[in-house]
Coordinates of C-alpha atoms in Angstrom, one line a residue:
M1 CA -9.8 8.7 27.9
R2 CA -7.0 6.9 29.7
S3 CA -5.1 8.6 32.5
A4 CA -1.6 7.6 31.0
P5 CA -0.1 7.8 27.5
S6 CA -0.3 4.1 26.9
V7 CA -1.4 4.1 23.3
L8 CA 1.7 3.8 21.0
H9 CA 1.7 4.7 17.4
L10 CA 4.7 3.6 15.3
D11 CA 5.3 5.1 11.8
M12 CA 8.4 3.9 10.0
D13 CA 10.3 6.7 8.4
A14 CA 10.0 7.0 4.6
F15 CA 9.7 3.2 4.7
Y16 CA 10.0 2.0 1.1
A17 CA 12.8 4.5 0.3
A18 CA 14.6 3.7 3.6
V19 CA 14.5 0.0 2.8
E20 CA 16.1 0.7 -0.6
Q21 CA 18.8 2.9 1.0
A22 CA 19.6 0.2 3.5
A23 CA 19.7 -2.5 0.8
K24 CA 21.8 -0.4 -1.5
P25 CA 24.7 1.2 0.3
S26 CA 25.5 3.6 -2.6
L27 CA 22.1 5.3 -2.1
K28 CA 22.6 6.1 1.6
G29 CA 22.1 9.8 2.1
K30 CA 21.0 10.2 -1.5
A31 CA 17.6 11.2 -2.9
V32 CA 15.6 8.0 -3.6
I33 CA 12.1 7.9 -5.1
V34 CA 10.1 4.7 -5.2
G35 CA 7.0 4.2 -7.4
G36 CA 5.7 3.5 -10.9
L37 CA 8.3 4.5 -13.5
G38 CA 6.0 4.8 -16.5
P39 CA 4.4 8.0 -17.8
R40 CA 1.4 7.5 -15.6
G41 CA 3.3 6.3 -12.5
V42 CA 3.0 7.9 -9.1
V43 CA 5.4 8.3 -6.2
A44 CA 4.9 5.7 -3.5
T45 CA 7.6 7.0 -1.1
A46 CA 10.3 9.6 -1.4
S47 CA 13.4 9.7 0.9
Y48 CA 13.8 12.7 3.1
E49 CA 16.7 13.8 0.8
A50 CA 14.1 13.9 -2.1
R51 CA 11.5 15.6 0.0
V52 CA 13.5 18.8 0.3
F53 CA 12.9 19.3 -3.4
G54 CA 9.1 19.1 -2.9
V55 CA 8.7 15.4 -3.9
H56 CA 6.0 13.7 -1.9
S57 CA 3.8 10.5 -2.0
A58 CA 1.0 10.3 -4.6
M59 CA 2.8 12.9 -6.8
A60 CA 2.9 12.2 -10.5
M61 CA 6.3 10.5 -11.3
G62 CA 6.8 13.0 -14.2
M63 CA 6.6 15.9 -11.8
A64 CA 9.0 14.2 -9.3
R65 CA 11.5 13.8 -12.1
R66 CA 11.3 17.5 -12.9
L67 CA 11.7 18.5 -9.3
C68 CA 14.5 16.1 -8.4
P69 CA 16.1 14.9 -11.7
N70 CA 19.2 13.5 -10.0
A71 CA 17.4 11.1 -7.7
A72 CA 17.5 7.3 -7.9
F73 CA 14.1 6.3 -9.4
L74 CA 13.3 2.7 -8.4
I75 CA 10.4 0.3 -8.7
P76 CA 8.8 -1.0 -5.5
R77 CA 10.0 -4.4 -4.2
F78 CA 6.9 -5.3 -2.1
R79 CA 8.2 -8.8 -1.3
L80 CA 11.1 -7.3 0.6
Y81 CA 8.9 -4.6 2.2
Q82 CA 6.6 -7.3 3.5
Q83 CA 9.5 -9.2 5.0
V84 CA 10.8 -6.2 6.8
S85 CA 7.3 -5.2 7.9
G86 CA 6.9 -8.7 9.4
Q87 CA 10.0 -8.2 11.5
V88 CA 8.7 -4.9 12.8
M89 CA 5.3 -6.2 13.5
A90 CA 6.8 -9.2 15.4
L91 CA 8.6 -6.7 17.7
L92 CA 5.3 -4.9 18.3
G93 CA 3.6 -8.2 19.1
E94 CA 6.2 -8.7 21.9
L95 CA 4.9 -5.6 23.6
S96 CA 1.2 -6.3 23.7
P97 CA -1.5 -8.7 22.4
L98 CA -3.3 -5.6 21.0
V99 CA -1.5 -4.5 17.9
E100 CA -3.5 -2.8 15.1
P101 CA -1.6 -2.6 11.9
L102 CA -2.7 0.1 9.5
S103 CA -0.2 -0.6 6.7
L104 CA 3.1 -2.3 6.2
D105 CA 4.9 0.5 8.0
E106 CA 2.4 1.8 10.6
A107 CA 0.5 0.4 13.6
F108 CA -1.1 1.2 17.0
V109 CA -0.2 -0.8 20.1
D110 CA -2.0 -0.8 23.5
L111 CA 0.8 -1.0 25.9
E112 CA -1.4 -1.2 28.9
A113 CA -2.9 -4.4 27.6
G114 CA 0.6 -5.8 27.4
G115 CA 1.3 -5.2 31.1
T116 CA 3.4 -2.0 30.9
P117 CA 2.8 0.0 34.0
A118 CA 0.6 3.1 33.4
Q119 CA 3.5 5.4 34.3
E120 CA 5.1 7.8 31.8
A121 CA 8.6 6.8 32.7
A122 CA 7.9 3.1 32.1
L123 CA 6.0 3.9 28.8
R124 CA 8.9 6.1 27.6
G125 CA 11.3 3.3 28.3
V126 CA 9.3 0.8 26.3
A127 CA 9.1 3.2 23.3
R128 CA 12.9 3.8 23.4
R129 CA 13.7 0.1 23.5
L130 CA 11.3 -0.6 20.7
R131 CA 13.1 2.0 18.5
A132 CA 16.4 0.5 19.3
D133 CA 15.2 -3.0 18.7
I134 CA 13.8 -2.0 15.2
R135 CA 17.1 -0.5 14.3
A136 CA 19.0 -3.6 15.4
A137 CA 16.7 -5.9 13.5
T138 CA 16.3 -3.9 10.3
S139 CA 18.8 -1.0 10.4
L140 CA 15.8 1.3 9.8
T141 CA 14.3 4.1 12.0
G142 CA 10.8 4.6 13.1
S143 CA 9.0 7.5 14.8
V144 CA 6.9 6.9 17.9
G145 CA 4.0 8.8 19.4
L146 CA 2.7 8.0 22.9
A147 CA -0.7 9.4 24.1
A148 CA -3.8 8.5 25.8
S149 CA -5.8 7.9 22.6
K150 CA -5.2 6.8 19.0
M151 CA -5.7 10.2 17.4
L152 CA -3.2 11.9 19.7
A153 CA -0.7 9.1 19.4
K154 CA -0.8 9.4 15.6
V155 CA -0.4 13.2 15.8
A156 CA 2.6 12.7 18.2
S157 CA 4.3 10.3 15.9
E158 CA 4.0 12.8 13.0
L159 CA 5.6 15.5 15.2
A160 CA 8.4 13.0 16.1
K161 CA 9.5 12.5 12.5
P162 CA 12.1 11.5 11.5
D163 CA 13.5 9.1 14.1
G164 CA 12.0 10.6 17.2
L165 CA 9.7 10.1 20.2
V166 CA 7.0 12.5 21.3
V167 CA 4.8 11.9 24.4
V168 CA 1.5 13.8 24.9
P169 CA 1.0 13.9 28.7
P170 CA -2.6 13.9 30.0
G171 CA -3.9 17.4 30.2
G172 CA -1.8 18.7 27.2
E173 CA -4.1 17.6 24.5
R174 CA -5.8 20.9 23.7
A175 CA -2.6 22.9 23.9
L176 CA -1.0 20.5 21.3
L177 CA -4.0 20.4 18.9
G178 CA -5.1 24.1 19.1
P179 CA -2.7 25.6 16.6
M180 CA -2.9 22.7 14.1
N181 CA -4.8 22.8 10.8
V182 CA -8.3 21.3 10.9
R183 CA -7.1 18.5 8.5
T184 CA -5.3 17.0 11.4
L185 CA -8.6 15.7 12.8
P186 CA -9.8 12.3 11.6
G187 CA -12.8 12.7 9.4
V188 CA -11.9 16.2 8.1
G189 CA -11.1 15.8 4.4
P190 CA -10.9 18.5 1.7
A191 CA -14.7 19.0 1.5
T192 CA -15.2 19.4 5.2
A193 CA -12.1 21.6 5.5
D194 CA -13.4 23.8 2.7
T195 CA -16.8 24.2 4.5
L196 CA -15.1 25.2 7.7
R197 CA -12.7 27.6 5.9
R198 CA -15.7 29.4 4.4
A199 CA -17.0 29.8 8.0
G200 CA -13.6 31.2 9.1
I201 CA -12.4 28.1 10.9
T202 CA -9.0 26.8 9.8
T203 CA -7.4 25.5 13.1
V204 CA -8.4 22.9 15.6
G205 CA -8.5 25.6 18.3
E206 CA -11.0 27.6 16.2
V207 CA -13.2 24.4 16.1
T208 CA -13.4 24.3 19.9
D209 CA -14.0 28.0 20.2
A210 CA -16.9 27.8 17.7
G211 CA -18.6 25.2 19.9
E212 CA -20.5 22.1 19.2
D213 CA -23.8 23.8 18.1
E214 CA -21.9 25.7 15.3
M215 CA -20.2 22.5 14.2
V216 CA -23.6 20.8 14.0
R217 CA -25.0 23.7 12.0
L218 CA -22.2 23.5 9.5
L219 CA -21.7 19.8 9.2
G220 CA -24.7 18.1 10.5
K221 CA -25.5 16.3 13.8
A222 CA -23.3 13.2 13.6
H223 CA -20.3 14.7 11.7
G224 CA -20.3 18.0 13.5
T225 CA -20.5 16.4 17.0
G226 CA -17.8 14.0 16.1
I227 CA -15.4 16.7 14.8
H228 CA -16.0 18.8 17.9
V229 CA -15.2 15.9 20.2
M230 CA -12.0 15.1 18.4
A231 CA -11.0 18.8 18.5
L232 CA -11.2 18.6 22.3
G233 CA -8.7 15.7 22.2
L234 CA -11.3 13.1 23.1
D235 CA -11.0 9.8 21.2
E236 CA -12.5 6.6 22.7
R237 CA -11.6 4.3 19.8
P238 CA -9.9 1.2 21.1
V239 CA -6.9 -0.5 19.6
V240 CA -8.3 -3.4 17.7
A241 CA -6.1 -6.4 16.9
D242 CA -6.4 -8.4 13.7
R243 CA -8.4 -5.9 11.7
D244 CA -10.3 -7.9 9.2
T245 CA -9.4 -7.4 5.6
K246 CA -12.6 -7.0 3.6
S247 CA -11.1 -7.6 0.1
V248 CA -8.0 -8.5 -1.9
S249 CA -7.3 -6.8 -5.2
V250 CA -4.6 -6.0 -7.7
E251 CA -4.6 -3.5 -10.6
D252 CA -2.3 -2.2 -13.2
T253 CA -2.2 1.2 -15.1
F254 CA -0.9 0.9 -18.6
D255 CA 1.4 3.4 -20.3
V256 CA -0.5 3.2 -23.5
D257 CA -4.3 2.6 -23.6
L258 CA -5.2 -1.0 -24.5
T259 CA -7.6 -1.5 -27.4
D260 CA -6.8 -5.0 -28.5
R261 CA -9.5 -7.3 -27.0
V262 CA -7.2 -10.3 -26.8
R263 CA -4.5 -8.3 -25.0
I264 CA -7.2 -7.1 -22.5
R265 CA -8.3 -10.6 -21.8
T266 CA -4.7 -11.7 -21.3
E267 CA -4.2 -8.8 -18.8
V268 CA -7.3 -9.8 -16.9
E269 CA -6.2 -13.4 -16.7
R270 CA -2.8 -12.3 -15.4
L271 CA -4.4 -10.0 -12.8
A272 CA -6.7 -12.7 -11.6
R273 CA -3.8 -15.1 -11.1
R274 CA -1.9 -12.4 -9.1
C275 CA -5.0 -11.7 -7.0
V276 CA -5.4 -15.4 -6.1
T277 CA -1.7 -15.6 -5.2
R278 CA -2.2 -12.7 -2.8
L279 CA -5.5 -14.2 -1.5
R280 CA -3.8 -17.5 -0.8
G281 CA -0.8 -15.8 0.8
A282 CA -3.3 -14.2 3.3
G283 CA -4.8 -17.7 4.0
R284 CA -8.2 -16.5 2.7
S285 CA -10.9 -17.3 0.2
G286 CA -13.7 -15.2 -1.2
R287 CA -17.2 -15.3 -2.7
T288 CA -17.3 -12.2 -4.9
V289 CA -15.1 -11.5 -7.9
V290 CA -14.8 -7.8 -8.8
L291 CA -13.6 -6.4 -12.2
K292 CA -12.4 -2.8 -12.4
V293 CA -12.0 -1.0 -15.8
R294 CA -10.9 2.5 -16.2
R295 CA -11.4 3.7 -19.8
Y296 CA -9.6 6.2 -21.9
D297 CA -11.8 9.1 -20.7
F298 CA -11.1 8.2 -17.0
S299 CA -14.6 6.9 -16.5
T300 CA -14.4 3.8 -14.2
L301 CA -16.7 0.8 -14.3
T302 CA -16.9 -1.8 -11.6
R303 CA -18.6 -5.1 -12.1
S304 CA -18.9 -8.0 -9.7
E305 CA -20.2 -11.6 -9.6
T306 CA -21.0 -13.5 -6.4
L307 CA -20.3 -17.2 -6.5
R308 CA -22.1 -20.0 -4.7
G309 CA -19.3 -20.3 -2.1
P310 CA -15.9 -19.0 -1.2
T311 CA -13.0 -20.0 -3.4
D312 CA -9.3 -19.5 -3.9
D313 CA -9.2 -21.4 -7.2
P314 CA -7.4 -19.4 -9.8
A315 CA -9.5 -21.0 -12.6
V316 CA -12.8 -20.0 -11.0
V317 CA -11.7 -16.4 -10.3
T318 CA -10.2 -16.1 -13.8
E319 CA -13.3 -17.4 -15.5
A320 CA -15.6 -15.1 -13.4
A321 CA -13.4 -12.1 -14.2
L322 CA -13.6 -12.9 -17.9
R323 CA -17.3 -13.3 -17.8
L324 CA -17.5 -9.8 -16.3
L325 CA -15.2 -8.5 -19.0
D326 CA -17.5 -9.8 -21.7
G327 CA -20.2 -7.2 -20.6
V328 CA -17.8 -4.2 -20.7
E329 CA -17.2 -2.2 -23.9
T330 CA -13.5 -1.5 -24.3
T331 CA -13.1 -0.6 -27.9
A332 CA -12.2 3.0 -27.3
G333 CA -9.3 2.1 -25.0
V334 CA -8.5 1.0 -21.4
R335 CA -6.0 2.7 -19.2
L336 CA -6.4 0.6 -16.0
L337 CA -7.6 -2.9 -15.2
G338 CA -8.1 -4.5 -11.8
V339 CA -9.3 -7.8 -10.4
G340 CA -10.4 -8.3 -6.8
V341 CA -12.1 -10.8 -4.5
S342 CA -14.3 -9.7 -1.6
G343 CA -16.6 -11.5 0.8
L344 CA -13.6 -13.1 2.4
A345 CA -13.6 -16.3 4.5
D346 CA -11.0 -18.5 6.2
F347 CA -12.0 -21.6 4.2
T348 CA -12.8 -22.8 0.7
Q349 CA -15.8 -24.6 -0.5
E350 CA -14.5 -27.5 -2.5
D351 CA -17.8 -28.2 -4.4
L352 CA -18.6 -25.0 -6.2
F353 CA -21.2 -26.7 -8.4
A354 CA -18.8 -26.5 -11.4
Q355 CA -19.0 -22.7 -11.5
A356 CA -17.6 -22.4 -15.0
G357 CA -20.2 -24.8 -16.4
Q358 CA -23.3 -23.6 -14.6
A359 CA -26.1 -21.9 -16.5
P360 CA -26.2 -18.2 -15.7
E361 CA -29.6 -18.5 -14.1
A362 CA -28.3 -20.9 -11.5
R363 CA -25.8 -18.4 -10.2
H364 CA -26.0 -15.3 -8.4
G365 CA -25.6 -12.9 -11.3
P366 CA -23.1 -10.1 -11.4
V367 CA -24.2 -7.0 -9.7
D368 CA -22.9 -3.4 -9.3
A369 CA -24.0 -0.4 -7.5
D370 CA -27.0 0.0 -9.8
G371 CA -28.2 -3.6 -9.4
P372 CA -28.0 -6.8 -11.5
V373 CA -25.9 -6.6 -14.6
A374 CA -27.1 -8.6 -17.7
L375 CA -25.0 -11.7 -18.5
P376 CA -24.1 -12.5 -22.1
P377 CA -26.2 -15.2 -23.6
S378 CA -25.2 -18.8 -22.8
G379 CA -23.4 -20.7 -25.4
P380 CA -20.1 -22.2 -26.2
P381 CA -17.3 -20.6 -24.2
P382 CA -15.1 -18.2 -26.1
P383 CA -11.8 -19.6 -27.4
P384 CA -9.0 -19.3 -24.9
A385 CA -6.7 -16.3 -25.3
P386 CA -3.3 -17.1 -26.8
A387 CA -0.6 -17.5 -24.3
E388 CA 1.4 -14.4 -23.7
P389 CA 4.6 -14.6 -25.6
E390 CA 7.8 -15.0 -23.6
P391 CA 10.1 -11.9 -23.8
A392 CA 13.2 -12.4 -25.8
A393 CA 15.2 -11.1 -22.8
P394 CA 14.5 -10.3 -19.1
R395 CA 13.1 -6.9 -18.5
W396 CA 15.7 -5.3 -16.2
L397 CA 13.8 -2.6 -14.1
P398 CA 15.7 -0.1 -11.9
G399 CA 16.1 -1.4 -8.4
L400 CA 15.6 -5.1 -9.1
D401 CA 17.9 -7.7 -7.4
V402 CA 20.2 -9.6 -9.7
R403 CA 23.1 -12.1 -9.4
H404 CA 26.0 -12.5 -11.8
A405 CA 27.8 -15.8 -12.0
D406 CA 31.2 -14.0 -11.7
H407 CA 30.4 -10.8 -9.8
G408 CA 27.8 -12.0 -7.3
P409 CA 24.7 -10.1 -6.0
G410 CA 23.8 -6.6 -7.1
W411 CA 20.9 -4.5 -8.4
V412 CA 19.9 -2.9 -11.6
Q413 CA 20.7 0.7 -12.0
G414 CA 19.3 1.1 -15.5
S415 CA 18.9 -0.6 -18.9
G416 CA 18.2 0.1 -22.5
V417 CA 19.3 -0.5 -26.1
G418 CA 20.1 -4.1 -25.2
R419 CA 22.3 -3.3 -22.2
V420 CA 21.8 -3.4 -18.5
T421 CA 23.9 -1.6 -15.8
V422 CA 24.4 -3.3 -12.5
R423 CA 25.9 -2.0 -9.2
F424 CA 27.4 -4.9 -7.2
E425 CA 26.8 -4.3 -3.5
V426 CA 24.9 -5.8 -0.6
P427 CA 23.3 -4.5 2.6
G428 CA 26.1 -3.4 4.9
S429 CA 28.9 -3.4 2.4
K430 CA 30.7 -0.4 1.0
P431 CA 29.3 1.2 -2.2
G432 CA 30.0 -1.2 -4.9
R433 CA 31.4 -1.1 -8.4
V434 CA 29.2 -0.6 -11.6
R435 CA 29.4 -2.8 -14.6
T436 CA 27.4 -3.0 -17.8
F437 CA 26.3 -6.2 -19.6
A438 CA 24.3 -7.3 -22.6
A439 CA 20.7 -7.6 -21.6
D440 CA 20.7 -11.3 -22.6
D441 CA 23.9 -12.1 -20.8
P442 CA 23.4 -15.8 -19.6
A443 CA 25.5 -15.2 -16.5
L444 CA 23.0 -12.5 -15.2
E445 CA 19.8 -13.6 -13.6
P446 CA 17.1 -12.2 -11.3
A447 CA 17.7 -12.9 -7.6
D448 CA 15.8 -12.8 -4.3
P449 CA 16.3 -9.8 -2.0
L450 CA 18.9 -10.1 0.7
P451 CA 18.0 -9.4 4.4
L452 CA 18.9 -5.8 5.5
V453 CA 20.8 -7.1 8.5
P454 CA 22.8 -10.3 7.9
R455 CA 21.5 -13.3 10.0
G456 CA 23.8 -15.2 12.2

């Protein structure tokens, strides 16, 4: 354990919702809920104004609508979130070479490795400047925890929310953790918490009081010892820069179960292309193509095929995904499809021995957790799926950026029965006016997100 609180944990406040509020001045101070808007959608993030109604991440969107019917319900705009995250991570990179991102809105930083003196006053000063720099660059707020370990820094940032700074001084670990629920400790999930509850242990302090031997008896040697050590406030995990991504994947849940085989193939092709776009964006390639199918009864199948070498070729990934689909029964209905690539590398192998044309026995066959999966007999390839028809008019989803030839930039508030309602405003402006257009109005078109803080 370090002698100074030199591990910093930054957690941006209600990140997706806060970005939307900053981008849309009329939503400032209002309840905003971001997530999937269909019947099976879930909440990705809720603003603090929505949280007072009981809305939280991972809640079913239908429940969120019942709890907070007057909120603004918006689809996620991940492109913008990634841009803003890049600005925040760049500021963290100025503090230290050891930055460990956990997600778009969360990261650990080893300030000592960046040369900040191991003195509380200096560390506090760096944290205060960071929060100010983030606000200046993005107009957003973030909460910061400072402690001698990653676990304590994360606990501190949670206590600091929203828009605060909490420092855990050396020697104050057990006093801080003692009253907290056991779920605070890394590695304590619902099952472990239930085991401890049945033994009368619900707080971190009760874990330390019970002792290591009792934890080992309840949870086993490795898990019990680890939980007891964490309860004492001891965490030797280092901040690790450039955590290696093990896979890249995309998936979609459908509002209505898919039963048409041609439509299912078309969706798999679309997901494969999206997956490769994300793979290339990360500058990676991969050897193993993974298909995920969740059927009408919630049973989930995963099939994978390992290629002869890493690739970022959309045709190769698509054909592999379709081969895997050929071995899955979908007649009764599919509610979710996903395509992923694992076994990542930083290069591509140009000669993949004509993957699509190889005989099945010349490839590493598809495998899953139970071992090899039988491939369909070789023969002429199936006829290509028909191209997905172009929609008659753009699908104007709530929250999307648009631009009108006469009124300029704005965002979609809602649409239906051939109409689309747009609010015309930009980051930093006053709340804008609302106008309604025909959904096929040629003067209205999708637009790129604008920066939250104007440049220049």
